[in-house]
Coordinates of C-alpha atoms and ligand atoms in Angstrom, one line a residue:
M1 CA -0.1 -0.4 -0.2
S2 CA 1.4 3.3 -0.3
G3 CA 2.7 5.7 2.2
G4 CA 1.7 8.6 1.9
G5 CA -2.8 7.6 3.0
R6 CA -0.7 5.3 5.5
D7 CA 0.8 7.7 7.1
V8 CA -1.5 10.5 7.8
Y9 CA -3.9 7.8 9.9
Q10 CA -1.4 6.8 12.1
R11 CA -0.3 10.4 12.7
L12 CA -4.4 12.1 13.0
T13 CA -5.4 8.7 15.5
T14 CA -2.0 8.2 17.8
I15 CA -1.8 12.5 18.4
G16 CA -4.2 12.3 21.1
E17 CA -3.8 15.0 23.3
D18 CA -2.2 17.5 20.4
T19 CA -4.2 20.2 19.3
L20 CA -6.0 20.5 15.3
Y21 CA -4.2 22.9 13.5
K22 CA -0.7 20.9 15.0
S23 CA -2.9 17.6 13.6
L24 CA -3.3 19.1 10.5
L25 CA -0.2 21.4 9.8
L26 CA 1.5 17.2 10.1
A27 CA -1.2 16.1 7.4
I28 CA -0.5 18.3 4.7
N29 CA 2.4 18.0 5.3
A30 CA 2.3 13.9 5.6
L31 CA -0.1 15.1 2.7
C32 CA 3.0 16.6 0.8
A33 CA 5.1 13.8 0.6
S34 CA 2.0 11.7 -0.9
T35 CA 2.0 13.8 -3.1
V36 CA 6.5 13.4 -3.7
W37 CA 5.8 9.8 -3.6
A38 CA 3.5 9.5 -7.0
Q39 CA 5.3 11.5 -8.7
S40 CA 8.7 9.2 -8.0
P41 CA 9.5 6.0 -10.4
S42 CA 7.0 3.2 -9.6
P43 CA 8.6 0.8 -7.3
A44 CA 9.9 -2.7 -10.1
P45 CA 7.1 -5.4 -9.4
S46 CA 7.9 -8.8 -7.9
V47 CA 9.7 -10.9 -10.5
H48 CA 7.7 -13.8 -9.2
W49 CA 4.9 -15.1 -11.6
E50 CA 2.9 -15.8 -8.7
E51 CA 3.5 -13.2 -6.7
L52 CA 1.8 -10.6 -9.7
T53 CA -1.8 -9.3 -9.2
A54 CA -3.2 -9.6 -13.2
A55 CA -2.8 -6.4 -14.3
D56 CA 0.5 -5.8 -12.6
F57 CA 1.4 -8.9 -14.5
K58 CA 0.6 -6.8 -17.6
S59 CA 2.3 -4.1 -17.0
A60 CA 5.4 -5.9 -16.6
I61 CA 5.5 -8.1 -19.6
G62 CA 5.6 -4.7 -21.1
R63 CA 8.2 -3.8 -18.2
A64 CA 10.4 -7.1 -19.1
Q65 CA 9.8 -6.7 -22.7
G66 CA 8.5 -9.7 -23.4
T67 CA 11.3 -12.1 -21.6
C68 CA 10.3 -13.9 -19.0
L69 CA 12.3 -17.0 -16.6
L70 CA 11.8 -20.2 -16.3
P71 CA 14.0 -22.0 -14.8
F72 CA 14.1 -26.1 -15.1
G73 CA 15.1 -28.1 -12.0
I74 CA 14.6 -31.4 -10.8
L75 CA 13.9 -34.5 -7.8
E76 CA 16.4 -36.5 -7.3
K77 CA 19.2 -36.7 -5.0
H78 CA 22.2 -35.3 -4.8
G79 CA 24.6 -37.5 -2.6
A80 CA 24.3 -37.9 0.9
H81 CA 23.7 -34.8 2.1
L82 CA 22.1 -32.1 -0.3
P83 CA 18.0 -32.3 -0.6
L84 CA 16.3 -33.1 -3.5
G85 CA 15.4 -30.7 -4.6
N86 CA 18.4 -28.8 -5.0
D87 CA 19.0 -28.4 -8.8
L88 CA 16.4 -26.2 -8.7
L89 CA 16.3 -24.7 -5.4
N90 CA 20.2 -23.1 -6.6
V91 CA 18.5 -22.4 -10.3
R92 CA 16.2 -20.9 -9.3
Y93 CA 18.3 -18.6 -7.3
A94 CA 20.6 -17.4 -9.8
A95 CA 17.5 -17.0 -11.7
L96 CA 15.3 -14.7 -9.5
N97 CA 18.6 -12.4 -7.8
A98 CA 19.1 -11.6 -12.0
A99 CA 15.7 -11.0 -12.6
Q100 CA 15.6 -8.2 -10.1
Q101 CA 19.2 -6.7 -11.6
E102 CA 17.8 -7.3 -14.9
Y103 CA 13.5 -7.2 -15.2
A104 CA 11.6 -9.6 -15.8
I105 CA 9.6 -12.4 -14.7
V106 CA 10.4 -16.0 -13.6
F107 CA 7.7 -18.4 -14.0
P108 CA 7.3 -20.7 -10.8
E109 CA 8.8 -24.7 -9.8
Y110 CA 9.2 -27.0 -12.0
Y111 CA 10.3 -29.9 -11.7
F112 CA 9.1 -31.0 -14.3
G113 CA 12.5 -32.6 -16.8
Q114 CA 14.4 -35.5 -17.7
I115 CA 16.2 -37.9 -14.7
F116 CA 15.2 -41.6 -15.5
E117 CA 19.1 -42.2 -14.9
A118 CA 17.8 -42.1 -10.6
K119 CA 14.9 -44.0 -10.6
H120 CA 16.9 -46.0 -8.0
Q121 CA 16.7 -44.1 -5.6
P122 CA 14.6 -42.6 -3.5
G123 CA 12.4 -39.3 -3.6
T124 CA 13.2 -39.2 -7.4
V125 CA 10.6 -38.0 -9.8
A126 CA 11.0 -38.8 -13.1
Y127 CA 7.2 -38.3 -16.0
S128 CA 7.7 -40.1 -18.8
R129 CA 9.8 -38.7 -21.9
G130 CA 6.6 -37.9 -23.9
L131 CA 4.9 -36.4 -21.2
Q132 CA 8.7 -34.6 -20.3
L133 CA 8.0 -32.9 -23.8
Q134 CA 4.4 -31.6 -23.4
L135 CA 4.5 -30.1 -20.6
L136 CA 7.4 -28.0 -21.3
Q137 CA 6.2 -27.8 -24.4
E138 CA 2.1 -26.1 -23.2
T139 CA 4.0 -24.3 -20.4
T140 CA 5.5 -22.4 -22.5
D141 CA 3.1 -22.1 -25.8
E142 CA 1.5 -20.1 -22.0
M143 CA 4.0 -18.0 -20.9
A144 CA 3.9 -17.0 -25.2
R145 CA -0.3 -16.7 -25.4
N146 CA 0.5 -14.1 -22.2
G147 CA 2.8 -11.8 -23.7
C148 CA 6.6 -14.2 -22.7
K149 CA 6.6 -13.5 -26.6
K150 CA 11.3 -14.7 -25.3
V151 CA 11.3 -18.0 -22.9
I152 CA 14.6 -18.9 -22.0
V153 CA 15.2 -21.3 -20.0
V154 CA 17.6 -21.5 -17.3
N155 CA 18.8 -25.0 -16.5
G156 CA 20.0 -25.7 -13.4
H157 CA 20.1 -29.4 -13.7
G158 CA 22.7 -31.6 -16.1
G159 CA 21.0 -34.3 -17.1
N160 CA 18.7 -31.4 -19.2
N161 CA 21.6 -31.0 -20.8
S162 CA 19.4 -33.5 -23.8
L163 CA 16.5 -33.0 -23.5
L164 CA 16.8 -28.8 -23.6
P165 CA 18.6 -28.2 -27.3
F166 CA 16.9 -30.9 -28.3
F167 CA 13.6 -29.0 -27.5
A168 CA 14.4 -25.9 -28.3
Q169 CA 15.5 -27.8 -31.9
T170 CA 11.2 -28.8 -31.9
Q171 CA 10.3 -25.4 -31.7
L172 CA 10.9 -25.4 -35.5
D173 CA 9.0 -28.0 -37.0
A174 CA 5.3 -25.2 -36.2
P175 CA 5.3 -21.9 -36.5
H176 CA 5.6 -20.2 -33.4
D177 CA 4.7 -16.3 -32.4
Y178 CA 7.8 -16.8 -29.8
V179 CA 11.5 -17.3 -29.6
V180 CA 12.6 -20.4 -27.1
Y181 CA 16.6 -19.9 -25.4
V182 CA 18.0 -22.1 -23.5
L183 CA 20.4 -20.6 -20.9
G184 CA 22.7 -24.1 -20.1
I185 CA 23.9 -24.5 -16.8
S186 CA 27.0 -21.0 -15.7
R187 CA 29.0 -21.2 -12.3
S188 CA 32.9 -21.2 -13.2
G189 CA 35.3 -18.7 -14.4
P190 CA 38.1 -16.8 -14.8
G191 CA 39.1 -16.3 -10.8
E192 CA 37.7 -18.8 -9.6
P193 CA 38.5 -20.1 -6.2
K194 CA 41.6 -23.4 -6.6
H195 CA 39.3 -26.6 -6.7
K196 CA 40.2 -29.2 -4.0
S197 CA 39.3 -32.4 -5.6
N198 CA 39.3 -33.3 -9.5
P199 CA 37.3 -31.0 -11.8
A200 CA 37.0 -33.7 -14.2
T201 CA 34.9 -36.3 -11.9
D202 CA 33.2 -33.2 -9.7
M203 CA 29.7 -33.9 -12.1
H204 CA 27.3 -34.5 -9.5
A205 CA 26.3 -33.3 -5.6
G206 CA 30.3 -32.8 -4.9
E207 CA 32.3 -29.5 -4.3
S208 CA 31.5 -27.6 -6.8
E209 CA 27.8 -27.8 -6.9
T210 CA 27.4 -28.5 -2.6
S211 CA 29.2 -24.7 -2.4
M212 CA 26.6 -23.2 -4.8
S213 CA 24.2 -24.8 -1.8
M214 CA 25.6 -23.5 0.2
I215 CA 25.4 -20.2 -0.8
A216 CA 21.7 -20.1 -2.0
R217 CA 20.6 -23.1 0.6
P218 CA 23.1 -23.1 3.9
D219 CA 20.0 -24.6 5.6
L220 CA 19.7 -27.6 3.6
V221 CA 23.5 -28.8 3.6
H222 CA 24.4 -31.4 6.4
L223 CA 28.0 -30.9 5.9
D224 CA 29.3 -33.8 7.3
R225 CA 26.9 -36.5 5.7
A226 CA 29.2 -35.9 2.6
P227 CA 32.2 -38.4 3.2
Q228 CA 29.5 -40.6 4.5
E229 CA 28.6 -42.6 0.4
S230 CA 31.6 -42.8 -2.0
G231 CA 31.4 -40.1 -5.2
A232 CA 34.4 -41.3 -7.2
D233 CA 33.7 -42.5 -10.4
Q234 CA 33.3 -46.7 -11.1
A235 CA 34.4 -46.9 -14.6
R236 CA 32.5 -50.1 -15.4
L237 CA 31.7 -49.4 -18.3
K238 CA 34.8 -50.2 -21.4
L239 CA 33.0 -48.0 -24.1
P240 CA 35.6 -46.2 -27.1
E241 CA 34.7 -42.3 -26.7
G242 CA 32.2 -40.5 -29.2
L243 CA 30.0 -44.4 -28.5
Y244 CA 27.1 -43.0 -26.2
T245 CA 24.6 -45.4 -24.5
G246 CA 22.3 -44.4 -21.7
I247 CA 24.1 -46.3 -18.3
W248 CA 27.4 -44.5 -19.4
W249 CA 25.8 -42.3 -16.3
Y250 CA 24.9 -45.2 -13.7
A251 CA 27.7 -47.4 -15.0
R252 CA 30.1 -44.5 -13.8
F253 CA 28.2 -42.5 -10.4
P254 CA 25.5 -46.1 -9.4
N255 CA 25.1 -43.8 -6.1
H256 CA 23.9 -40.8 -7.8
Y257 CA 27.2 -39.0 -6.7
A258 CA 30.1 -37.7 -9.0
G259 CA 32.7 -35.9 -7.0
E260 CA 33.1 -35.2 -2.9
G261 CA 30.8 -32.7 -1.3
A262 CA 33.0 -32.3 1.7
A263 CA 35.1 -29.9 -0.3
A264 CA 32.8 -27.4 -0.9
T265 CA 33.7 -24.4 0.8
R266 CA 31.3 -20.8 1.1
E267 CA 33.9 -18.9 -1.3
L268 CA 33.3 -20.9 -4.0
G269 CA 29.9 -20.6 -3.4
E270 CA 30.2 -17.2 -3.3
F271 CA 31.8 -16.9 -7.0
E272 CA 29.5 -19.2 -8.6
A273 CA 26.6 -17.6 -7.6
K274 CA 28.4 -14.5 -8.5
T275 CA 29.6 -15.5 -12.4
W276 CA 25.9 -17.9 -12.6
I277 CA 23.7 -15.0 -12.0
N278 CA 25.5 -12.4 -14.1
G279 CA 25.2 -14.8 -16.4
V280 CA 22.0 -14.4 -16.7
V281 CA 21.7 -10.5 -16.3
Q282 CA 23.9 -10.7 -19.6
A283 CA 21.8 -13.4 -20.9
I284 CA 18.4 -11.3 -20.5
R285 CA 20.3 -8.8 -21.9
A286 CA 20.8 -10.5 -24.5
V287 CA 17.9 -11.6 -26.0
K288 CA 15.9 -8.5 -24.8
A289 CA 18.3 -6.9 -27.7
D290 CA 17.6 -10.4 -29.8
Q291 CA 15.6 -8.9 -32.9
E292 CA 16.8 -11.1 -34.7
S293 CA 15.3 -15.2 -33.6
L294 CA 11.9 -14.1 -34.6
R295 CA 11.8 -12.7 -37.5
L296 CA 14.1 -15.5 -38.7
Q297 CA 12.1 -17.6 -37.1
N298 CA 8.5 -17.0 -38.8
E299 CA 11.0 -16.2 -42.6
F300 CA 11.8 -19.8 -42.2
Y301 CA 7.8 -21.0 -40.9
E302 CA 7.1 -19.3 -44.3
R303 CA 10.2 -20.5 -46.7
S304 CA 9.3 -24.4 -44.7
K305 CA 5.2 -24.2 -46.7
H306 CA 6.3 -23.7 -50.0
P307 CA 10.4 -25.2 -49.9
L308 CA 10.3 -26.1 -53.8
E309 CA 10.8 -21.6 -53.7
T310 CA 12.7 -21.4 -52.0
P311 CA 16.1 -19.7 -53.3
Q312 CA 18.9 -22.1 -53.9
Ligands
ZN401 ZN1 22.0 -31.0 -9.4

């Protein structure tokens, strides 16, 4: 609510014994302050989609230039020491902070990605292949119908690294009046504090990810439990590089844990959080400035209706 009106009310009702003259002076002062307040630029609305009223949503779409974020996570085991929702908690931390720096609307909690490889662990929720794609398509369609003509899927889970670019590719199958962008996980960068564990196998709930969690949700990190099981690479499959099979992850990390979570530090986490937030901010700015993707999509959709007329 606006501060000015409430001030007048509180002042007039708490003055008590004061003269009417003094009360009126205070009221006039408060009303002047209220007028100044009304003329200053309105504060940014919440970046949370679900916290906006319908009318505020409409103006927020204008403020965001139609740019919306879909932080994309999963429910899966994260070693012995991190919560099931770790990836979404972390990616939302980065996305929400970024959207506050460069305004964008952030879609509510979305846990519906690819995680078949952890179905043998408690707490994993793995929707079928078709549903993952359909739900994501209907979600971005609904976002676009509400004015999000530029949707940035901000990935927080390595198991989505094939799904999300595939989803973006499939947007060319039929015309859409909006653009899907996919932003990969980007927590590392130049000037990073030295890692204590081997970066090559620091892949899941290890030093890096645990450090990030220590910033996003320190209350959910049980660092003392990290050594309870091994996150070592068991290398049980001998296949040449470039030859892929889906069981590769289970073959290497059957505990669904890769790395050494106990090596995590707040120092590394602070660096990662800052790097990730900056990366999302840069992506929002680039997407807002991008006028070519939609233009080229439209040209492509038109040509794809009659390929024999496409200039050769
Ligand atoms: Zn994770």
